[in-house]
Each structure stands twice: as structure tokens, then as C-alpha cells.
Amino acid sequence: MQIVAPLENEDYVIQTAEFMSPPRWHIGHTSWFFETVLRAHQPGYKVYSEDYLFYFNSYYEGFGARIERPKRGTKSRPTVKETVAYRNHVDERMLRFLDSLNGVSNSEIVLSLVRLGLEHEMQHQELLVYDIKHLLCDQFDAPIKPAPPSSVKVEGMADIEGGLFWLGYDGGNGGRGSSPTVREGVDESGDKAPHSKNFAFDNEKPAHQVFLQDFAIDRAPVSNGDFLEFINDGGYQNFRWWFSEGWEAVNREQWQAPLYWELHDGQWMIRDFSGLHPAANKAYEPVSHVSFYEASAFAKWTGKRLPTEAEWEKAACLGPDKSARRLFPWGDESPDTAKTNLFENGLWSPAPIGAFPDGQNVYGCHQMIGDVWEWTTSDYVPYPGFKSEFDEYNDKWFVNQKVLRGGSFATPQIHIRSTYRNFFHAHERWMVSGFRCATGL
Ligand SMILES: [Fe+2]
């Protein structure tokens, strides 16, 4: 509700593209999710409104008929006021329900659904930022805080030794280079507070061994300045850098630059929440709003490639003794505003490269967590031994999408982990997506 606070009523209801949702829809849908918990587990719970069940369901076949996604912006009812009332009703009933759970036998199952509901809500908070950017961009009065300056120069690539690597979430204990133990919900200190490390989605499990060749990975995300060179070298006009499907997208969509880039009097400008800026003034910030196709074309142009998700995760988790893995690039401590640029920083933008030296890994790779989600070459498929924990949440999307890692400036701190697998289609670019490159050795 704090994110949407600067919106006017008119802003809540329109849909500016098929891939985005009106803000009012997110506000109602996240409460709809909690209402499904009440319907299943609160004896005698009465549905608030059958119409709302239809309008606020996203894609869950198991919860009945729903409005088609592209039509979410074709209805003015429920109104914003009614949606907020629905939200308050569900919140109030959920709090009462949680109070009543003490000592109840199936409370573990219910609490895991509540945690999922909170993680789901955090995913929608991030989507809300993408959608408000598409809807209003610099017309939105975002409470932007100043970005920290770049304090170190970040250059070159880190050489990383291959071999066997434990990929995936092992219960939040960092892995220690040994076989996994699953201890969800409680971290090593017995702390039950909602850290990002004491929860994982089913798609991050089970931890399993993979073999990696030796590889090198960029110490910095690809910057707007780097990407501008690709554009100026005719990158969008030269088929040789592109996958066939990517080249089709370039021609069909008339792409000449990332989303939110505008050409004014022959000069590339970037529009974001703070206004319209010459791309050259943002040259040392990570490029964002590129599709997998654009990231891959850039990588080919530089003679590199994108990393696999296992390479990315190894780089993000490797500790100083190289055999033990850690939870984050900087160690096991939870993310904070000194190490990463996540939603709590309030920048509403990627930060300059080199602005978070405390967040680097042992090889000097910067900003792996926060700023921009990073495309990998990996297909979004189940890990060996995958078991679905929630129907229709992650498992039904295991086809035709690519994995992105690391979170963005719109991701809440307690939501992100090094093992987190985000996924989008190769052509999508309205989310905060960037990349860094890799090579073999
Ligand atoms: Fe959802």
C-alpha cells in the first residue's frame, strides 16, 4: 500500500500493455491469495464476493474461472475503494485466523501457506514497480533517495575453477560443501524471523551436484555505456549477433535499444522514475530492460556468452577457501543497504557500478545481488529430484522460459537469495533485467 500511495484513482485501473496488470488488480489479487487460505482452512469462512474470486484469480485452474489477463484493465469494478475494503477485510480475518492457530494440529501446513502468501505478495510488490513504471514512469512521484557514488573501479573477469558444485537450496546453512540438510523455517541460530535464507521455493530444491568446466565471469554487470557501444556499432541492424527468434523480434517490434530508451536529436536518452537522462550520463550503471535476445546478442558481439545458472550461483556463493559455499557473495549475513541495492534502498533505479564494494564476492564480482536481475543461458526446468510443494505455483511454468538470478532494485531484502530462480520468456523486457557475460577458460 505504501508503493501505490502516490497513485491517483485513475492510475489504478488502466492496463497499458497485455503483459502488465493495473495496480488495483495487484492489490486485490494478493489478498485473493490469502482468501484461498481462509477458504481452505478457516472453518465456516464465507467468501467475500464471487465476482472478486473471478476478477482477482490470476492463472489458477484449481480455483475456478477467471478473467483473461489482457482484460484486467477493461473493468472499472470492483472500484479502488471496494478493492481496498476487500483487502482490509482479508487482512483482518487472516490476523484473527493466525491468532487462533496456537496449538492446532495442522498449523505447520497452514503456516507454510501463509509464508508462501507473503513471498507471493513480495513478488507482486516487485511486479507493481515494473507495472507502475510502464504506466507512469517519470510521472510517478516515487520517493527516490540519492544513489551512492561509485567508489571503486570494477573491471575484467574473474577466473573460477570448475569441478563438482552443489547447486540449489540446502536448507539455508550455506552448504559447507557437503551433502544437503533441509532445515526450513529455522536458521542456525534458531531464529524464526522471516529471513530470505530460511525459506526457498520448491524450484530451488533439492540441492544437487553438477559438474562445471573452468570459466570466467564479468566482475561487473554490463553497463549502459557498454550497451551504447553495441548500439552505435549497429548491433540492432546486424543479424549475425542474433538468434533467429531474436532477429525476428528485433524486426517485428522495431527494437533499436532497450525498453525505455528514446532517441532525441540523434542522442540516446533513458527514461526512468527520476526523468529523462542522456544515456551517456548513466554510462556506468548496469543496463536494464533488455530481453534474453538482446543480452545474448551483446554477448556474442563481445566474443563472450551468458553464464549458466550454475556458473552464476557458484560465483555468487564461493567462499575464501573455495570448497565451502556461503549464502551470499559477501558471506552469510542477510542483505542490507550497505551491501546491495534492493527495494529498501529506495533508489528506484540501478546504482552505479562500484557503489557497493562491501557486497562483492571473493573474486571481486560486484552487484550480483540487487540492481538488475541477470539473464542466464539456463532453461527454467526442474532440478533432478524436484518435488512440487504448491500446486500451480512454480511447476506448471517449467517450459520455454529462461532463468534470471540475483534480484533487482525492486526486490525486497527478505525475499532474495543466491539460489533464487526467477524466470521469464526470452522476449520479455518490462522487468528489471540485465546481465553479465562469461567465457570458458
Ligand atoms: Fe500472483
XYZ file of C-alpha atoms and ligand atoms in Angstrom:
442
model
C 0.000 0.000 0.000
C 2.997 2.299 0.520
C 4.141 1.611 -3.034
C 0.786 2.674 -4.514
C 0.299 5.638 -2.155
C 1.324 8.307 -4.746
C -1.188 6.974 -7.337
C -4.387 8.804 -8.300
C -7.598 6.777 -8.655
C -7.408 6.827 -12.461
C -3.921 5.258 -12.348
C -5.130 2.145 -10.530
C -7.401 0.759 -13.222
C -5.878 1.038 -16.692
C -3.711 -1.538 -18.420
C -1.020 -0.086 -20.695
C 0.048 -3.424 -22.235
C -1.114 -7.037 -22.196
C 1.898 -8.050 -20.109
C 1.229 -5.588 -17.269
C -1.591 -5.505 -14.739
C -3.437 -2.484 -13.352
C -2.215 -1.623 -9.816
C -5.726 -2.187 -8.411
C -5.509 -5.798 -9.653
C -2.268 -6.499 -7.706
C -3.809 -5.006 -4.551
C -6.810 -7.321 -4.794
C -5.005 -10.398 -6.157
C -2.525 -10.649 -3.259
C -5.478 -10.593 -0.819
C -7.343 -13.104 -3.009
C -4.347 -15.418 -2.450
C -4.778 -15.146 1.341
C -8.532 -15.608 0.967
C -7.841 -19.002 -0.653
C -6.026 -19.953 2.592
C -9.042 -18.855 4.653
C -11.441 -20.729 2.375
C -9.436 -23.943 2.742
C -8.508 -23.780 6.427
C -10.823 -21.452 8.362
C -13.959 -23.435 9.223
C -17.103 -21.547 8.281
C -15.306 -18.831 6.297
C -17.746 -17.139 3.936
C -16.456 -15.962 0.549
C -16.360 -12.144 0.395
C -17.589 -11.935 -3.202
C -17.888 -14.467 -6.043
C -17.210 -11.604 -8.509
C -13.899 -10.853 -6.800
C -12.890 -14.519 -6.979
C -13.324 -14.245 -10.758
C -11.570 -10.893 -11.176
C -8.631 -11.422 -8.808
C -7.632 -15.008 -9.715
C -4.509 -14.883 -11.896
C -3.891 -18.243 -13.517
C -5.017 -20.903 -11.026
C -7.175 -23.514 -12.809
C -7.785 -25.158 -9.434
C -9.603 -22.052 -8.161
C -12.107 -21.829 -10.985
C -12.926 -19.422 -13.796
C -11.077 -16.109 -14.061
C -10.820 -13.038 -16.213
C -8.321 -13.273 -19.096
C -5.082 -11.486 -18.286
C -5.249 -8.939 -21.164
C -8.717 -7.907 -19.937
C -7.751 -6.892 -16.395
C -7.852 -3.273 -17.487
C -11.308 -3.456 -19.098
C -13.301 -3.247 -15.876
C -13.868 -0.331 -13.540
C -15.438 -2.588 -10.867
C -14.580 -3.503 -8.189
C -13.604 0.105 -7.615
C -10.355 1.044 -5.915
C -12.292 1.811 -2.727
C -14.037 -1.566 -2.826
C -10.727 -3.326 -3.507
C -9.082 -1.666 -0.503
C -12.085 -2.644 1.648
C -11.691 -6.257 0.440
C -8.007 -6.111 1.305
C -8.695 -4.784 4.805
C -11.334 -7.474 5.330
C -8.968 -10.303 4.328
C -6.089 -8.852 6.377
C -8.300 -8.619 9.453
C -9.655 -12.162 9.022
C -6.117 -13.517 8.436
C -4.840 -11.907 11.661
C -7.716 -13.409 13.613
C -7.127 -16.770 11.942
C -3.398 -16.704 12.797
C -4.227 -15.910 16.428
C -6.471 -18.969 16.532
C -3.742 -21.320 15.261
C -1.838 -21.795 18.524
C -1.643 -25.481 19.290
C -3.739 -26.513 16.290
C -2.521 -29.790 14.799
C -2.175 -28.772 11.142
C -0.693 -25.342 11.883
C 2.600 -26.248 10.141
C 0.776 -26.739 6.835
C -1.179 -23.525 7.261
C 1.914 -21.537 8.263
C 3.798 -22.754 5.189
C 0.882 -21.471 3.065
C 0.971 -18.142 4.905
C 4.705 -17.852 4.276
C 4.056 -18.631 0.606
C 1.381 -15.914 0.618
C 3.914 -13.407 1.981
C 6.562 -14.401 -0.579
C 3.859 -14.175 -3.267
C 2.984 -10.689 -2.070
C 6.657 -9.653 -2.272
C 6.782 -10.933 -5.858
C 3.765 -8.759 -6.618
C 5.347 -5.747 -4.893
C 8.163 -6.050 -7.423
C 5.748 -6.557 -10.340
C 3.864 -3.488 -9.139
C 7.051 -1.428 -9.509
C 7.506 -2.722 -13.094
C 3.866 -2.030 -13.908
C 3.838 1.468 -12.393
C 6.980 2.219 -14.413
C 5.218 1.105 -17.592
C 2.096 3.035 -16.661
C 3.612 6.331 -15.484
C 7.429 6.186 -15.486
C 8.670 9.687 -14.554
C 5.118 10.947 -13.985
C 5.021 8.765 -10.856
C 6.034 10.628 -7.724
C 8.369 7.938 -6.370
C 10.044 8.658 -3.009
C 13.532 8.405 -4.553
C 16.639 8.531 -2.355
C 20.008 9.599 -3.794
C 22.216 6.787 -5.141
C 25.596 6.149 -3.532
C 28.503 7.077 -5.825
C 30.797 4.537 -7.435
C 33.752 4.213 -5.066
C 35.858 1.595 -6.870
C 36.588 0.774 -10.493
C 35.278 -2.670 -11.375
C 36.994 -4.245 -14.378
C 37.746 -7.508 -16.093
C 36.639 -11.053 -15.442
C 37.097 -13.442 -12.529
C 38.579 -16.875 -13.347
C 36.709 -19.557 -11.463
C 37.780 -23.171 -11.141
C 35.336 -25.827 -12.280
C 34.646 -29.208 -10.718
C 31.730 -30.541 -8.711
C 29.403 -27.914 -7.264
C 26.314 -28.209 -5.048
C 23.632 -26.253 -6.905
C 20.442 -25.151 -5.177
C 18.961 -24.521 -1.747
C 20.116 -26.823 1.025
C 18.127 -25.539 3.977
C 19.790 -22.197 4.463
C 23.011 -23.395 6.088
C 25.247 -22.300 3.250
C 26.090 -25.784 2.025
C 29.520 -26.085 3.588
C 30.494 -28.101 0.540
C 28.846 -31.177 1.978
C 25.618 -33.025 1.317
C 22.494 -31.007 1.958
C 20.335 -30.982 5.048
C 16.905 -29.435 4.880
C 16.033 -27.393 7.943
C 13.439 -24.999 6.656
C 11.972 -22.320 8.821
C 14.792 -22.152 11.356
C 18.290 -20.856 10.703
C 21.447 -21.906 12.542
C 20.811 -19.620 15.491
C 17.283 -20.970 15.831
C 15.946 -17.614 14.635
C 12.414 -17.852 13.252
C 12.293 -14.295 11.885
C 11.484 -14.163 8.156
C 14.946 -14.089 6.585
C 15.341 -14.870 2.918
C 17.598 -17.742 3.966
C 15.031 -19.730 5.963
C 12.633 -20.139 3.066
C 13.036 -21.300 -0.505
C 10.639 -22.048 -3.320
C 10.331 -25.677 -4.388
C 12.063 -24.813 -7.697
C 15.352 -24.096 -5.819
C 15.392 -27.649 -4.428
C 16.832 -30.163 -3.997
C 20.485 -29.145 -3.791
C 22.363 -31.461 -6.113
C 25.833 -31.808 -7.601
C 26.664 -30.513 -11.054
C 29.977 -30.535 -12.852
C 31.334 -27.227 -14.146
C 34.206 -26.587 -16.525
C 36.612 -23.804 -15.555
C 35.047 -20.476 -16.509
C 35.423 -16.723 -16.260
C 32.628 -14.304 -15.362
C 32.448 -10.496 -15.605
C 33.184 -8.676 -12.356
C 30.548 -6.061 -13.242
C 27.134 -6.224 -14.879
C 27.141 -4.963 -18.474
C 26.651 -1.192 -18.271
C 24.575 1.284 -20.258
C 27.874 2.590 -21.642
C 28.898 -0.879 -22.849
C 25.463 -1.358 -24.372
C 25.556 2.029 -26.072
C 28.725 0.892 -27.893
C 26.835 -2.154 -29.180
C 24.013 0.089 -30.401
C 26.453 2.553 -32.003
C 28.238 -0.337 -33.711
C 24.979 -1.198 -35.470
C 24.218 -4.128 -33.168
C 20.466 -3.926 -33.769
C 20.992 -3.813 -37.543
C 23.317 -6.812 -37.823
C 21.664 -10.235 -37.954
C 24.929 -12.039 -37.214
C 24.763 -11.329 -33.450
C 21.191 -12.546 -33.012
C 19.392 -15.821 -32.518
C 16.896 -16.345 -35.329
C 13.990 -15.774 -32.918
C 15.722 -12.689 -31.542
C 16.246 -11.252 -35.012
C 12.545 -11.810 -35.730
C 11.692 -9.905 -32.535
C 14.039 -7.035 -33.486
C 12.272 -6.685 -36.841
C 8.735 -7.305 -35.636
C 8.981 -4.968 -32.630
C 11.302 -2.492 -34.370
C 13.737 -2.685 -31.450
C 16.682 -0.285 -31.672
C 17.643 -0.129 -27.986
C 16.461 -1.436 -24.584
C 12.940 -0.617 -23.394
C 12.653 2.955 -22.010
C 15.479 4.223 -24.252
C 14.411 7.125 -26.521
C 16.256 8.764 -29.405
C 16.157 12.584 -29.126
C 18.000 14.606 -31.814
C 20.314 11.700 -32.530
C 21.136 11.183 -28.848
C 20.060 8.105 -26.866
C 18.208 9.025 -23.681
C 16.947 6.768 -20.859
C 13.620 7.474 -19.180
C 13.211 6.208 -15.621
C 11.360 7.125 -12.425
C 13.513 10.255 -11.989
C 13.145 11.679 -15.514
C 14.784 11.626 -18.939
C 18.585 11.339 -18.914
C 21.239 11.183 -21.654
C 22.391 7.533 -21.762
C 25.953 8.862 -21.529
C 25.158 10.243 -18.041
C 24.157 6.756 -16.951
C 27.028 5.010 -18.730
C 28.359 3.418 -15.550
C 25.059 1.930 -14.368
C 24.002 -1.630 -15.197
C 21.910 -1.806 -18.366
C 18.315 -2.828 -17.662
C 15.107 -3.693 -19.534
C 16.845 -5.936 -22.045
C 15.403 -9.220 -23.271
C 17.309 -12.512 -23.284
C 17.697 -11.978 -27.035
C 19.382 -8.599 -26.582
C 21.630 -9.876 -23.774
C 22.681 -12.851 -25.918
C 23.331 -10.665 -28.986
C 25.530 -8.322 -26.944
C 27.463 -11.284 -25.509
C 28.101 -12.696 -28.981
C 29.218 -9.261 -30.208
C 31.858 -9.140 -27.426
C 33.022 -12.709 -28.138
C 31.587 -13.926 -24.835
C 28.394 -15.703 -23.758
C 25.913 -15.566 -20.882
C 26.703 -17.704 -17.809
C 24.721 -20.805 -16.938
C 22.749 -20.532 -13.712
C 25.169 -22.986 -12.031
C 28.152 -20.802 -13.017
C 26.337 -17.720 -11.730
C 25.455 -19.403 -8.430
C 28.975 -20.727 -7.924
C 30.387 -17.233 -8.440
C 27.781 -15.815 -6.042
C 28.390 -18.365 -3.275
C 32.074 -19.211 -3.348
C 33.863 -18.567 -0.037
C 37.545 -17.758 0.534
C 38.579 -21.412 0.934
C 36.886 -22.277 -2.392
C 35.457 -25.594 -1.148
C 32.729 -24.216 1.112
C 29.870 -22.146 -0.211
C 28.279 -19.187 1.520
C 24.752 -17.822 1.388
C 25.590 -14.560 -0.405
C 28.562 -13.139 -2.360
C 29.781 -11.283 0.766
C 29.208 -14.106 3.273
C 26.321 -15.487 5.311
C 24.808 -12.239 6.650
C 21.404 -11.149 5.335
C 21.338 -8.409 2.666
C 21.378 -4.791 3.862
C 21.513 -1.373 2.211
C 25.317 -1.152 2.569
C 25.954 -4.300 0.527
C 23.220 -4.307 -2.103
C 20.721 -2.157 -3.961
C 17.341 -3.727 -3.188
C 13.910 -2.155 -2.679
C 14.684 -0.862 0.835
C 17.461 1.357 -0.584
C 14.727 3.463 -2.181
C 16.732 4.281 -5.322
C 14.027 3.111 -7.777
C 16.929 2.583 -10.196
C 20.097 0.524 -10.589
C 23.062 2.085 -8.760
C 26.412 2.955 -10.406
C 28.810 0.030 -10.784
C 31.259 0.079 -7.865
C 28.782 1.677 -5.440
C 28.625 -1.400 -3.189
C 32.203 -2.648 -2.600
C 31.043 -4.360 0.640
C 28.783 -6.625 -1.396
C 31.469 -8.084 -3.690
C 32.477 -11.760 -3.699
C 35.994 -13.081 -3.063
C 36.844 -12.652 -6.758
C 35.813 -9.011 -6.912
C 32.476 -9.614 -8.678
C 30.197 -6.713 -7.772
C 26.434 -6.280 -7.529
C 25.436 -9.894 -8.152
C 22.579 -9.396 -5.668
C 20.337 -6.373 -6.325
C 20.319 -3.702 -9.058
C 19.214 -5.877 -12.015
C 18.086 -9.477 -12.455
C 20.721 -11.232 -14.559
C 19.828 -13.421 -17.523
C 21.469 -16.851 -17.707
C 21.545 -19.317 -20.607
C 19.757 -21.886 -18.454
C 16.312 -23.141 -19.270
C 13.815 -22.937 -16.433
C 13.379 -26.670 -15.777
C 13.026 -28.698 -12.568
C 16.177 -29.728 -10.721
C 16.745 -33.504 -10.550
C 14.600 -34.821 -7.694
C 12.211 -31.832 -7.765
C 9.039 -32.254 -5.725
C 6.195 -29.801 -6.177
C 5.227 -28.222 -2.844
C 2.383 -25.993 -4.061
C 0.040 -26.789 -6.937
C 0.244 -24.462 -9.942
C 2.817 -22.164 -8.306
C 6.148 -22.953 -9.979
C 5.950 -26.347 -11.616
C 3.461 -25.504 -14.346
C 5.908 -22.934 -15.793
C 8.769 -25.383 -16.452
C 8.749 -24.882 -20.216
C 10.058 -22.259 -22.668
C 11.401 -19.773 -20.124
C 14.909 -18.677 -19.102
C 16.333 -18.346 -15.584
C 17.387 -14.968 -14.158
C 19.365 -14.592 -10.925
C 20.162 -12.088 -8.212
C 17.188 -9.750 -7.679
C 16.792 -6.097 -8.621
C 16.344 -2.657 -7.076
C 12.649 -3.560 -6.834
C 13.166 -6.803 -4.847
C 12.553 -6.706 -1.063
C 15.591 -7.662 1.067
C 13.954 -10.602 2.835
C 12.829 -12.060 -0.499
C 16.161 -12.654 -2.254
C 18.691 -15.496 -2.033
C 21.649 -16.591 -4.175
C 19.699 -19.743 -5.038
C 16.541 -17.816 -6.127
C 15.411 -18.755 -9.653
C 13.357 -16.114 -11.395
C 12.071 -16.887 -14.894
C 10.761 -15.019 -17.900
C 10.266 -15.621 -21.601
C 13.206 -14.763 -23.858
C 11.460 -11.755 -25.464
C 10.262 -10.070 -22.234
C 11.899 -6.836 -21.076
C 9.481 -4.800 -18.990
C 11.018 -6.297 -15.834
C 14.319 -5.020 -14.426
C 16.517 -7.405 -16.421
C 20.213 -7.015 -17.175
C 23.150 -9.412 -17.417
C 26.871 -10.063 -17.119
C 28.898 -12.186 -19.517
C 31.016 -15.310 -19.091
C 33.526 -17.296 -21.138
C 35.229 -20.682 -20.951
C 38.886 -20.769 -19.930
Fe 0.149 -13.943 -8.239
